Coordinates of C-alpha atoms in Angstrom, one line a residue:
M1206 CA -33.8 11.4 -28.0
D1207 CA -37.2 9.6 -28.0
R1208 CA -39.8 12.3 -27.5
H1209 CA -41.7 10.1 -25.1
S1210 CA -38.6 9.6 -22.8
T1211 CA -37.7 11.9 -20.0
P1212 CA -34.2 12.8 -19.0
A1213 CA -32.9 11.1 -15.9
A1214 CA -33.2 13.1 -12.8
R1215 CA -29.8 14.6 -11.7
V1216 CA -28.7 13.1 -8.4
R1217 CA -27.6 15.8 -6.1
R1218 CA -24.7 14.8 -3.9
S1219 CA -24.7 15.7 -0.2
R1220 CA -22.1 18.0 1.3
A1221 CA -20.6 15.0 3.1
E1222 CA -20.3 13.1 -0.2
R1223 CA -18.7 16.0 -2.0
Q1224 CA -16.2 16.4 0.9
R1225 CA -15.4 12.7 0.8
E1226 CA -14.7 12.9 -3.0
T1227 CA -12.4 15.9 -2.4
R1228 CA -10.5 14.1 0.4
D1229 CA -10.1 11.0 -1.8
A1230 CA -8.8 13.1 -4.7
L1231 CA -6.4 14.9 -2.5
T1232 CA -5.2 11.7 -0.9
L1233 CA -4.5 10.0 -4.2
A1234 CA -2.7 13.1 -5.6
A1235 CA -0.7 13.2 -2.4
L1236 CA 0.4 9.5 -2.8
V1237 CA 1.8 10.3 -6.2
A1238 CA 3.5 13.5 -5.0
F1239 CA 5.0 12.0 -1.9
A1240 CA 6.3 9.0 -3.9
R1241 CA 7.8 11.3 -6.5
D1242 CA 9.1 14.2 -4.3
G1243 CA 9.5 12.7 -0.8
Y1244 CA 7.7 13.8 2.3
H1245 CA 9.7 17.0 2.8
G1246 CA 9.9 17.8 -0.9
A1247 CA 6.2 17.5 -1.7
S1248 CA 4.3 20.7 -2.0
L1249 CA 0.7 21.1 -0.7
E1250 CA 0.0 23.6 -3.4
A1251 CA 1.1 21.2 -6.1
I1252 CA -0.9 18.4 -4.6
A1253 CA -4.0 20.5 -4.6
G1254 CA -3.4 21.6 -8.2
D1255 CA -2.9 18.0 -9.3
A1256 CA -6.2 17.0 -7.7
G1257 CA -8.0 20.0 -9.3
F1258 CA -8.3 22.2 -6.3
S1259 CA -6.8 25.2 -4.6
K1260 CA -4.4 24.9 -1.7
G1261 CA -7.3 26.0 0.6
A1262 CA -9.0 22.7 -0.1
V1263 CA -6.1 20.9 1.6
Y1264 CA -6.5 22.9 4.8
S1265 CA -10.3 22.5 4.6
N1266 CA -9.9 18.8 4.8
F1267 CA -6.6 18.2 6.5
G1268 CA -4.7 19.9 9.3
G1269 CA -1.5 20.1 7.1
K1270 CA 1.1 18.0 5.4
A1271 CA 1.5 15.5 8.3
E1272 CA -2.3 14.8 8.5
L1273 CA -2.4 14.4 4.7
F1274 CA 0.4 11.9 4.8
L1275 CA -1.3 10.0 7.6
A1276 CA -4.4 9.8 5.3
V1277 CA -2.1 8.3 2.5
M1278 CA -0.8 5.8 5.1
D1279 CA -4.4 4.8 5.9
Y1280 CA -5.0 4.3 2.2
S1281 CA -2.0 2.1 1.9
L1282 CA -2.9 0.1 5.1
Q1283 CA -6.5 -0.7 3.9
T1284 CA -5.6 -4.2 2.7
L1285 CA -4.3 -5.1 6.2
R1286 CA -7.6 -4.4 7.9
G1287 CA -9.5 -7.3 6.3
D1288 CA -9.4 -10.9 7.6
D1289 CA -8.5 -12.2 4.1
W1290 CA -5.0 -10.6 4.1
D1291 CA -2.5 -13.4 4.0
P1292 CA 1.2 -12.4 4.5
F1293 CA 2.3 -16.0 3.6
A1294 CA 0.7 -16.0 0.2
A1295 CA 3.3 -16.3 -2.6
A1296 CA 3.2 -14.4 -5.8
E1297 CA 1.6 -16.2 -8.7
T1298 CA 3.9 -18.5 -10.6
G1299 CA 3.9 -21.5 -12.8
D1300 CA 0.6 -22.0 -14.7
D1301 CA -0.6 -18.6 -13.6
R1302 CA 2.1 -16.8 -15.6
A1303 CA 1.1 -14.3 -18.3
P1304 CA 1.1 -15.6 -21.9
Q1305 CA 4.3 -15.0 -23.7
Q1306 CA 4.8 -13.6 -27.2
G1307 CA 3.4 -16.0 -29.8
E1308 CA 1.2 -17.8 -27.4
P1309 CA -2.6 -17.6 -27.5
G1310 CA -3.9 -14.6 -25.5
A1311 CA -0.5 -12.9 -25.5
P1312 CA -0.5 -9.1 -25.9
E1313 CA 0.9 -7.5 -29.0
Q1314 CA 4.5 -6.2 -28.8
G1315 CA 3.5 -2.6 -28.2
Q1316 CA 1.0 -3.6 -25.5
T1317 CA 3.8 -5.7 -23.8
G1318 CA 6.1 -2.7 -23.7
A1319 CA 3.4 -0.5 -22.2
A1320 CA 2.6 -3.1 -19.6
E1321 CA 6.3 -3.4 -18.6
Q1322 CA 6.6 0.3 -18.4
G1323 CA 3.5 0.5 -16.3
E1324 CA 4.8 -2.1 -13.9
A1325 CA 8.1 -0.2 -13.7
D1326 CA 6.4 3.1 -13.0
A1327 CA 4.3 1.4 -10.3
A1328 CA 7.3 -0.3 -8.7
E1329 CA 9.1 3.1 -8.6
M1330 CA 6.1 4.6 -7.0
V1331 CA 6.1 1.9 -4.3
R1332 CA 9.8 2.5 -3.7
G1333 CA 9.3 6.3 -3.6
F1334 CA 6.5 6.1 -1.1
G1335 CA 8.6 3.8 1.1
L1336 CA 11.4 6.4 1.2
A1337 CA 8.8 9.1 1.9
T1338 CA 7.5 7.0 4.8
L1339 CA 11.0 6.7 6.3
E1340 CA 11.2 10.5 6.1
F1341 CA 7.9 10.9 7.9
I1342 CA 8.8 8.4 10.6
T1343 CA 11.9 10.3 11.5
T1344 CA 9.9 13.5 11.7
A1345 CA 6.9 12.1 13.6
A1346 CA 9.0 10.2 16.1
R1347 CA 10.4 13.5 17.3
D1348 CA 7.1 15.3 17.4
A1349 CA 4.9 14.7 20.5
S1350 CA 1.8 15.7 18.5
L1351 CA 2.4 13.0 15.9
I1352 CA 3.9 10.1 17.7
D1353 CA 0.5 8.7 18.8
S1354 CA -0.8 8.8 15.2
L1355 CA 2.3 7.1 14.0
R1356 CA 2.0 4.4 16.7
A1357 CA -1.7 3.8 15.7
R1358 CA -0.7 3.1 12.1
S1359 CA 2.1 0.8 13.2
Q1360 CA -0.5 -1.1 15.3
V1361 CA -2.6 -1.8 12.2
L1362 CA 0.4 -3.8 10.9
I1363 CA 1.0 -5.6 14.2
D1364 CA -2.7 -6.4 14.6
A1365 CA -2.8 -7.9 11.1
Y1366 CA 0.2 -10.1 11.9
E1367 CA -1.3 -11.1 15.2
R1368 CA -4.3 -12.5 13.4
A1369 CA -2.0 -14.4 11.0
A1370 CA 0.1 -15.7 13.9
A1371 CA -2.9 -16.9 15.9
A1372 CA -4.3 -18.7 12.8
R1373 CA -1.1 -20.7 12.3
R1374 CA 0.0 -21.1 15.9
P1375 CA 1.6 -24.5 16.3
P1376 CA 0.8 -26.8 19.3
G1377 CA 2.9 -26.1 22.3
E1378 CA 3.9 -22.6 21.4
D1379 CA 4.3 -20.6 24.6
L1380 CA 5.3 -17.2 23.1
P1381 CA 2.2 -14.9 23.2
A1382 CA 0.7 -14.3 19.7
D1383 CA 1.1 -10.5 20.2
D1384 CA 4.8 -10.9 20.8
V1385 CA 5.1 -13.1 17.7
A1386 CA 3.2 -10.4 15.8
R1387 CA 5.7 -7.7 16.9
L1388 CA 8.6 -9.8 15.7
M1389 CA 6.8 -10.4 12.4
A1390 CA 6.2 -6.6 12.0
A1391 CA 9.8 -5.9 12.8
L1392 CA 11.0 -8.4 10.2
D1393 CA 8.6 -6.9 7.7
Q1394 CA 9.9 -3.3 8.3
G1395 CA 13.5 -4.5 8.4
I1396 CA 13.3 -6.2 5.0
S1397 CA 11.7 -3.1 3.6
V1398 CA 14.5 -0.9 4.8
L1399 CA 17.1 -3.3 3.4
A1400 CA 15.3 -3.4 0.0
L1401 CA 15.1 0.5 0.0
S1402 CA 18.8 0.5 0.8
G1403 CA 19.6 -1.5 -2.3
V1404 CA 20.1 -4.9 -0.9
A1405 CA 19.1 -6.9 -4.0
S1406 CA 18.2 -10.2 -2.2
A1407 CA 15.8 -8.5 0.3
G1408 CA 12.3 -9.1 -1.1
D1409 CA 8.9 -10.6 -0.5
A1410 CA 10.1 -14.3 -0.9
L1411 CA 12.7 -13.8 1.8
L1412 CA 10.1 -12.1 4.0
R1413 CA 7.6 -14.9 3.6
T1414 CA 10.3 -17.5 4.6
G1415 CA 11.2 -15.5 7.7
L1416 CA 7.6 -15.0 8.7
R1417 CA 6.9 -18.8 8.5
R1418 CA 10.0 -19.5 10.6
L1419 CA 8.8 -17.1 13.2
V1420 CA 5.3 -18.6 13.4
D1421 CA 6.1 -22.3 13.0
P1422 CA 9.9 -22.9 13.0
A1423 CA 9.8 -26.7 13.1
N1424 CA 7.7 -27.1 9.9
A1425 CA 9.3 -24.1 8.1
A1426 CA 12.8 -25.4 8.5
N1427 CA 11.9 -28.2 6.1
E1428 CA 10.7 -25.8 3.4
P1429 CA 13.0 -24.9 0.4
P1430 CA 14.9 -21.6 0.6
P1431 CA 13.4 -18.6 -1.2
A1432 CA 14.3 -17.8 -4.8
R1433 CA 17.0 -15.1 -4.6
D1434 CA 15.6 -13.3 -7.6
D1435 CA 12.2 -12.7 -6.0
T1436 CA 12.6 -9.2 -4.7
T1437 CA 9.0 -8.0 -5.0
S1438 CA 7.7 -5.7 -2.2
R1439 CA 4.3 -4.8 -0.7
L1440 CA 2.4 -2.1 1.1
P1441 CA 1.0 -0.8 -1.2
D1442 CA 1.5 -3.6 -3.7
V1443 CA 2.6 -2.9 -7.3
D1444 CA -0.7 -4.2 -8.9
R1445 CA -2.7 -1.9 -6.7
V1446 CA -0.6 1.1 -7.6
Q1447 CA -0.8 0.2 -11.3
R1448 CA -4.6 0.4 -11.0
L1449 CA -4.2 3.8 -9.2
I1450 CA -2.0 5.2 -12.0
H1451 CA -4.5 4.0 -14.6
D1452 CA -7.5 5.4 -12.7
T1453 CA -5.9 8.8 -12.1
S1454 CA -4.6 9.2 -15.7
E1455 CA -8.1 8.8 -17.2
P1456 CA -10.1 12.0 -17.9

């Protein structure tokens, strides 16, 4: 070290900042655990341990498993809160495809295998969290202390669809935008349940087609049908979960 230099002053984090970091770490560890073990099967002690804390840290930040799951739902719903969320946007295709083996910019064979495995792991996590969400819904719907919290999270999805419906509202439409939004949310959740049930043709492409037909049926009827092999899902999307896996696996 240069004898004329001085060490950088250590920045002390506030109590609120430390608590936020703890909550974030527990939330991300819980997402992984719920996706892997299900809502009922996940252990708060194991979640705390995966995040590097004792079980007491969970109860210092959350009221219990249900409140922790609600925090994970909030994390998954973040993308819906911004005005730039577009439920009609298609997955990248054509010229945006990744370079293939032998093409300039293509990854080496080992890197390709790792990327495919990472995508498969992320897709499995998305599916696992969807199943855990179904478990939570059936539990919360029977619990008077949780039903309002569950309704509030569902409203986030409806509000996002209402913004999308209002932006694409065709002339002469007399069905209120909030009613259209509820129909869109119902289609979204129904497609998700079908996909989780193993219906191979239920995916993002079919959902986008259905959403467009709900919002503007006259114009959407002239569009080509969706590709039946496009079965990607969202909330949270696979790319986002891949980044999460990468971030949480680093020391």
